Coordinates of C-alpha atoms and ligand atoms in Angstrom, one line a residue:
M1 CA 115.6 131.3 122.4
P2 CA 118.1 130.2 119.9
K3 CA 117.3 127.1 118.0
P4 CA 119.4 124.0 119.4
K5 CA 122.4 122.4 116.6
V6 CA 121.9 119.5 114.8
L7 CA 123.9 117.8 112.5
I8 CA 122.6 114.8 109.7
T9 CA 125.0 112.9 108.8
R10 CA 123.5 112.2 104.8
R11 CA 120.8 113.7 102.5
V12 CA 117.6 112.7 103.9
H13 CA 114.0 113.2 102.5
P14 CA 113.2 116.8 102.2
D15 CA 110.0 116.6 104.4
A16 CA 112.0 115.1 107.1
L17 CA 114.5 118.2 106.2
R18 CA 112.0 120.6 106.6
R19 CA 110.3 119.4 110.1
V20 CA 113.7 119.4 111.7
E21 CA 114.4 122.9 110.5
E22 CA 111.5 124.0 111.4
H23 CA 112.7 123.7 115.5
A24 CA 116.8 123.2 115.0
E25 CA 119.5 125.0 113.3
V26 CA 120.5 122.2 110.9
D27 CA 123.9 121.3 109.5
V28 CA 123.9 118.7 106.8
W29 CA 126.2 116.4 104.9
T30 CA 125.1 116.8 101.6
E31 CA 127.5 114.4 99.5
D32 CA 126.9 111.0 98.2
R33 CA 128.9 109.2 100.5
P34 CA 129.0 108.3 103.9
M35 CA 130.7 111.6 106.6
P36 CA 134.6 110.9 107.0
R37 CA 135.3 110.1 110.4
E38 CA 137.5 113.2 110.9
E39 CA 134.9 115.1 109.8
L40 CA 131.9 113.9 111.8
L41 CA 133.9 114.0 114.8
K42 CA 134.7 117.8 114.5
R43 CA 131.1 118.7 113.4
V44 CA 129.4 117.1 116.6
G45 CA 131.6 119.4 118.6
S46 CA 128.7 122.1 118.9
V47 CA 125.7 119.8 118.2
E48 CA 123.1 119.0 120.6
G49 CA 121.0 116.5 118.4
L50 CA 122.9 113.9 116.1
Y51 CA 120.6 112.4 113.2
T52 CA 122.6 109.5 112.2
M53 CA 122.7 106.7 109.3
L54 CA 124.1 102.9 110.0
T55 CA 127.5 104.1 108.3
D56 CA 128.2 106.3 111.2
R57 CA 129.8 104.9 114.0
V58 CA 128.5 106.2 117.7
D59 CA 131.4 105.3 120.3
E60 CA 133.0 106.5 123.3
E61 CA 135.4 108.7 121.2
L62 CA 132.4 110.7 119.7
L63 CA 130.6 110.9 122.3
E64 CA 133.9 112.6 124.0
R65 CA 134.2 115.0 121.2
A66 CA 130.2 115.8 121.7
P67 CA 130.1 117.7 124.9
H68 CA 126.4 119.0 124.4
L69 CA 124.9 116.1 122.7
R70 CA 121.2 115.2 124.1
V71 CA 119.7 112.6 121.2
V72 CA 120.8 110.5 118.9
S73 CA 118.6 109.5 116.2
N74 CA 119.3 106.8 113.9
M75 CA 117.6 106.3 110.1
A76 CA 117.3 102.5 110.7
V77 CA 115.7 99.8 112.8
G78 CA 119.2 98.4 113.6
Y79 CA 121.3 100.6 115.7
D80 CA 124.3 97.9 116.0
N81 CA 126.7 101.1 114.8
I82 CA 126.0 103.0 118.0
D83 CA 127.2 102.2 121.3
V84 CA 123.9 102.3 123.2
D85 CA 125.8 101.7 126.7
A86 CA 128.2 104.5 126.0
C87 CA 124.8 106.7 125.5
T88 CA 122.9 105.6 128.2
R89 CA 125.9 106.1 130.7
R90 CA 125.7 109.8 129.6
G91 CA 122.0 110.0 129.9
I92 CA 121.6 110.0 126.2
P93 CA 118.3 108.7 124.7
V94 CA 118.8 106.7 121.4
G95 CA 116.4 106.7 118.8
H96 CA 115.5 104.2 115.9
T97 CA 112.8 103.5 113.0
P98 CA 110.8 100.2 113.8
G99 CA 108.0 98.8 112.0
V100 CA 108.0 101.5 109.3
L101 CA 110.6 99.3 107.0
T102 CA 109.2 95.8 108.3
D103 CA 107.4 94.7 104.8
T104 CA 109.5 96.8 102.4
T105 CA 112.5 94.7 104.0
A106 CA 110.3 91.6 103.8
D107 CA 109.5 92.0 100.3
L108 CA 113.2 92.3 99.4
A109 CA 113.9 89.1 101.2
F110 CA 111.3 87.1 99.2
A111 CA 112.6 88.6 96.3
L112 CA 116.1 87.2 97.2
I113 CA 114.7 83.9 98.1
L114 CA 112.9 83.9 94.6
A115 CA 116.1 85.4 92.8
A116 CA 118.3 82.4 94.2
A117 CA 116.0 79.5 93.8
R118 CA 115.0 80.1 90.2
R119 CA 118.4 81.6 89.6
L120 CA 117.5 84.8 88.0
V121 CA 120.1 86.7 88.4
E122 CA 122.3 83.9 86.4
G123 CA 119.7 83.8 83.6
V124 CA 119.9 87.4 83.4
D125 CA 123.8 87.5 82.8
Y126 CA 123.1 84.6 80.5
V127 CA 120.9 86.2 78.1
R128 CA 123.1 89.9 78.3
A129 CA 126.0 87.9 77.2
G130 CA 124.2 86.1 74.1
H131 CA 124.2 82.9 75.3
W132 CA 120.4 82.3 74.7
H133 CA 120.6 80.1 71.5
T134 CA 117.5 78.0 72.2
W135 CA 115.0 76.2 74.8
S136 CA 116.7 73.4 76.6
P137 CA 115.6 70.8 78.8
D138 CA 118.1 71.3 81.6
L139 CA 118.9 74.8 81.1
L140 CA 119.9 77.4 84.6
L141 CA 117.5 74.3 86.8
G142 CA 116.7 75.8 90.0
Y143 CA 114.9 74.8 93.1
D144 CA 111.0 75.3 93.8
V145 CA 110.1 77.9 96.9
Y146 CA 106.4 76.5 97.2
G147 CA 105.9 74.2 99.2
A148 CA 109.8 74.1 100.6
T149 CA 110.5 74.4 104.3
L150 CA 111.7 78.1 105.2
G151 CA 113.7 78.5 108.4
I152 CA 113.8 81.6 110.0
L153 CA 116.7 82.9 112.4
G154 CA 115.5 85.5 114.8
L155 CA 111.7 85.6 114.7
G156 CA 110.8 89.6 115.0
R157 CA 108.5 92.0 113.2
I158 CA 110.5 91.5 109.7
A159 CA 110.9 87.9 110.1
A160 CA 107.0 87.4 110.7
A161 CA 106.3 89.0 107.2
V162 CA 108.4 86.8 105.7
A163 CA 106.7 84.0 107.0
R164 CA 103.3 85.9 106.1
R165 CA 104.5 85.8 102.5
A166 CA 105.7 82.2 102.7
Q167 CA 102.0 81.2 103.8
G168 CA 100.8 82.1 100.1
F169 CA 103.7 80.2 98.9
G170 CA 102.4 77.2 100.8
M171 CA 105.8 76.6 102.5
R172 CA 106.3 75.1 105.8
V173 CA 107.9 77.4 108.0
L174 CA 110.0 76.4 111.3
Y175 CA 112.0 79.6 113.0
T176 CA 114.4 79.5 115.9
S177 CA 114.4 82.5 118.3
R178 CA 115.8 83.1 122.2
R179 CA 112.1 83.2 122.8
Q180 CA 108.9 81.2 122.4
H181 CA 106.3 83.7 120.1
E182 CA 102.9 81.8 120.7
E183 CA 101.1 84.6 118.8
T184 CA 103.1 84.3 116.2
E185 CA 103.3 80.8 116.0
A186 CA 99.2 80.2 116.4
A187 CA 98.4 83.3 113.7
L188 CA 101.1 81.7 110.7
G189 CA 101.2 78.1 112.0
I190 CA 105.1 78.2 112.1
H191 CA 107.2 76.1 114.8
R192 CA 109.9 76.8 116.9
V193 CA 113.0 74.3 116.6
D194 CA 116.2 74.5 117.5
L195 CA 119.2 75.6 115.6
D196 CA 120.2 72.7 115.0
T197 CA 117.3 71.4 113.6
L198 CA 116.5 74.7 111.6
L199 CA 120.1 74.4 110.1
R200 CA 119.3 70.3 109.2
E201 CA 115.6 71.0 107.5
A202 CA 115.4 74.3 105.8
D203 CA 115.4 74.3 102.4
I204 CA 116.1 78.2 102.6
L205 CA 117.3 79.6 105.4
S206 CA 116.6 83.6 106.3
I207 CA 118.3 85.4 108.2
H208 CA 116.7 88.6 110.6
T209 CA 118.5 88.9 114.2
P210 CA 119.9 91.9 114.7
L211 CA 123.9 92.1 114.8
T212 CA 124.9 91.9 119.0
P213 CA 127.9 90.3 120.4
E214 CA 125.4 86.8 120.5
T215 CA 124.8 86.6 117.0
Y216 CA 128.0 87.8 115.4
H217 CA 129.0 85.3 113.0
L218 CA 126.1 82.8 114.7
I219 CA 126.2 81.3 110.8
G220 CA 129.9 80.0 110.4
E221 CA 131.4 76.9 109.4
T222 CA 129.8 74.3 112.0
E223 CA 126.4 75.8 111.3
L224 CA 127.0 75.8 107.0
R225 CA 128.2 72.3 107.3
R226 CA 124.7 71.1 108.9
M227 CA 122.8 72.5 106.1
K228 CA 121.7 70.6 103.1
P229 CA 123.8 70.8 100.1
T230 CA 120.3 71.9 97.9
A231 CA 120.1 75.1 100.6
I232 CA 119.6 78.5 100.2
L233 CA 121.2 81.2 102.6
V234 CA 119.4 84.8 102.4
N235 CA 120.7 87.0 105.1
T236 CA 118.8 90.6 104.8
A237 CA 119.9 91.3 108.7
R238 CA 123.4 92.4 109.1
G239 CA 126.9 91.0 107.1
G240 CA 128.2 90.1 110.3
V241 CA 125.8 87.3 111.2
V242 CA 127.2 85.1 108.7
D243 CA 131.1 84.3 108.7
P244 CA 132.2 85.0 105.1
D245 CA 135.2 83.2 104.3
A246 CA 133.3 80.3 105.9
L247 CA 130.2 81.0 103.4
Y248 CA 132.6 81.7 100.7
R249 CA 133.7 77.9 101.2
A250 CA 130.5 76.6 101.6
L251 CA 129.2 77.9 98.2
K252 CA 132.7 76.9 96.4
E253 CA 132.5 73.4 98.0
G254 CA 129.1 72.9 97.7
W255 CA 128.3 72.6 101.5
I256 CA 125.0 74.8 100.3
A257 CA 123.9 75.6 96.8
Y258 CA 123.1 79.4 96.8
A259 CA 123.3 82.6 99.3
A260 CA 121.5 85.7 98.4
L261 CA 122.6 88.4 100.5
D262 CA 121.6 92.2 101.1
V263 CA 124.1 92.5 103.5
T264 CA 127.7 91.5 103.7
E265 CA 130.6 91.9 106.1
P266 CA 132.4 94.3 105.2
E267 CA 130.0 96.9 104.0
P268 CA 130.4 97.8 101.1
I269 CA 132.1 94.6 100.3
P270 CA 135.1 95.3 97.8
A271 CA 134.7 94.5 94.3
D272 CA 137.4 91.8 94.1
H273 CA 135.6 90.1 96.9
P274 CA 136.1 86.1 96.4
L275 CA 132.0 85.7 97.1
L276 CA 131.7 87.9 93.9
R277 CA 133.0 85.6 91.6
L278 CA 130.6 82.9 92.4
P279 CA 127.7 82.1 90.1
N280 CA 126.1 81.1 93.0
C281 CA 125.6 84.2 95.2
I282 CA 123.8 87.3 94.9
V283 CA 124.9 90.2 96.8
L284 CA 122.4 93.7 96.9
P285 CA 124.1 97.0 98.5
H286 CA 122.1 96.7 101.0
I287 CA 119.1 98.2 100.2
G288 CA 116.1 96.3 102.0
S289 CA 114.1 99.4 103.0
A290 CA 114.9 101.4 99.9
T291 CA 111.5 102.1 98.6
H292 CA 110.7 106.1 98.1
A293 CA 107.9 105.5 100.8
T294 CA 109.3 103.6 103.2
R295 CA 112.5 105.8 103.2
R296 CA 110.5 108.7 104.1
R297 CA 108.5 107.2 106.9
M298 CA 111.8 106.5 108.0
A299 CA 113.5 109.8 107.8
L300 CA 110.2 111.3 109.1
M301 CA 110.2 108.9 112.4
A302 CA 113.8 109.6 113.1
A303 CA 113.2 113.3 112.7
E304 CA 110.2 113.0 115.5
N305 CA 112.8 111.1 117.8
L306 CA 114.9 113.4 117.4
L307 CA 112.9 116.5 118.1
A308 CA 111.3 114.3 121.1
G309 CA 114.7 113.9 122.5
L310 CA 115.5 117.9 122.1
R311 CA 112.7 118.9 123.8
G312 CA 113.4 116.5 126.7
E313 CA 110.9 113.8 126.2
P314 CA 110.7 110.4 125.6
L315 CA 111.3 109.3 122.0
P316 CA 108.5 107.8 120.2
H317 CA 110.7 104.9 119.4
C318 CA 113.3 104.4 122.1
V319 CA 116.6 102.2 122.5
N320 CA 117.4 102.6 125.7
C321 CA 114.5 105.1 127.4
A322 CA 113.5 102.1 130.1
Q323 CA 117.3 102.5 131.0
L324 CA 117.7 106.1 131.1
G325 CA 114.8 106.4 134.0
G326 CA 113.3 110.0 134.6
P327 CA 111.6 111.7 132.1
Y328 CA 112.7 109.1 129.5
D329 CA 111.0 106.0 131.5
H330 CA 107.9 105.3 129.7
Ligands
NAP401 P1 113.1 93.0 115.7 O1 111.5 92.8 115.3 O2 113.5 93.1 117.2 O3 113.6 91.0 115.2 C1 114.7 90.6 115.7 C2 114.2 89.4 116.4 O4 115.7 88.8 116.2 C3 113.9 89.5 118.1 O5 112.5 89.2 117.6 C4 114.6 88.1 118.6 O6 113.7 87.5 119.1 C5 115.6 87.5 117.5 N1 116.9 87.4 118.2 C6 117.6 88.6 118.9 N2 118.6 88.2 119.2 C7 118.6 86.7 118.9 C8 119.5 85.5 118.9 N3 120.6 85.6 119.4 N4 119.1 84.6 118.5 C9 118.2 84.2 117.9 N5 117.4 85.4 117.7 C10 117.6 86.6 118.1 O7 113.6 93.7 114.4 P2 113.3 93.7 113.0 O8 112.4 95.0 113.3 O9 112.7 92.5 112.0 O10 115.1 93.9 112.1 C11 115.7 92.7 112.1 C12 116.9 93.2 111.8 O11 117.2 93.4 110.3 C13 117.6 94.5 112.3 O12 118.2 94.7 113.7 C14 118.2 95.2 111.4 O13 119.8 94.6 111.5 C15 118.1 94.5 109.7 N6 117.2 95.4 109.0 C16 118.0 95.0 107.7 C17 117.3 96.2 106.4 C18 117.9 96.1 105.0 O14 118.4 97.2 104.6 N7 118.8 95.2 105.1 C19 116.3 96.7 107.2 C20 116.0 96.8 108.1 C21 116.1 95.7 109.3 P3 113.9 86.6 120.6 O15 113.9 87.6 121.5 O16 112.8 85.7 120.4 O17 115.2 86.2 120.2

């Protein structure tokens, strides 16, 4: 039996590559940038398995060009880059990598909370620029994280891990989500409130919803104007949840105090974007899950999802298997 053909759209951890190569004929895009769209469309023509990154758009056009495709495996927990309904209509299961990146991403969210509240990046810039001539009683005053109210938008795996970290800082934690999460409330002593209350009460608002049509620009001018002028907004979810123009005005005009973003709209954010000129805005290049151990775990999980799909079995971590029914319904 010839091995099925697979396309991997970026260099992934060698352990994951080896695992896929045991069972498939692999085409890997090895350049240090996402596959150009035309190249991707050209190369999917003969593949049965597609191993994607969040920078690859899997839509009707791509699926049209991939008549043999039997599985899409995304090396990310979020799958807003994939038209899942279009895959489902074609009977194609979509895999993702939940859980293995939860604590790593929560660590980064907390790093951003601390970096913004205590103005760490401004401090580093100040020292590097040679401005540090003496200690000063009012140099780079920030906000206390301990004892502050943390507002969480979208209570899922990563949000709960952030709330756990907040316990160590003696924070009061409120959340807004579509559902009541009784078990997490009981375990972590957190409380569900409506969005309006969350915005008004949070000293730090941390965003953890997926990007969906419902959450697109969920935080815009109206919401930012409801927040405290001393509030800090942290986004480690997806850039599209926050309206960047409204955020710029909020930071520039003092509706809120600070923003710390691991994700932006668009990505990458252009170097001349106005948000990057603001001293009260920290932007990272989408590195929430970027540790050696976690990227290896993600790569291996995506490999197992891909291989299960090629075997016609339910993916261990599947976005749409319940909708697909048949052998995928588990
Ligand atoms: P998750 O467990 O699915 O949590 C997301 C939560 O958002 C869900 O539990 C859901 O709870 C809530 N939610 C969904 N729609 C909502 C809405 N319209 N309004 C309010 N809450 C809503 O996912 P996760 O593993 O924690 O990951 C969360 C997101 O983080 C991912 O989708 C991904 O985009 C992002 N992420 C980013 C990085 C990074 O590198 N920066 C790394 C990993 C993940 P309810 O059902 O109660 O609404």
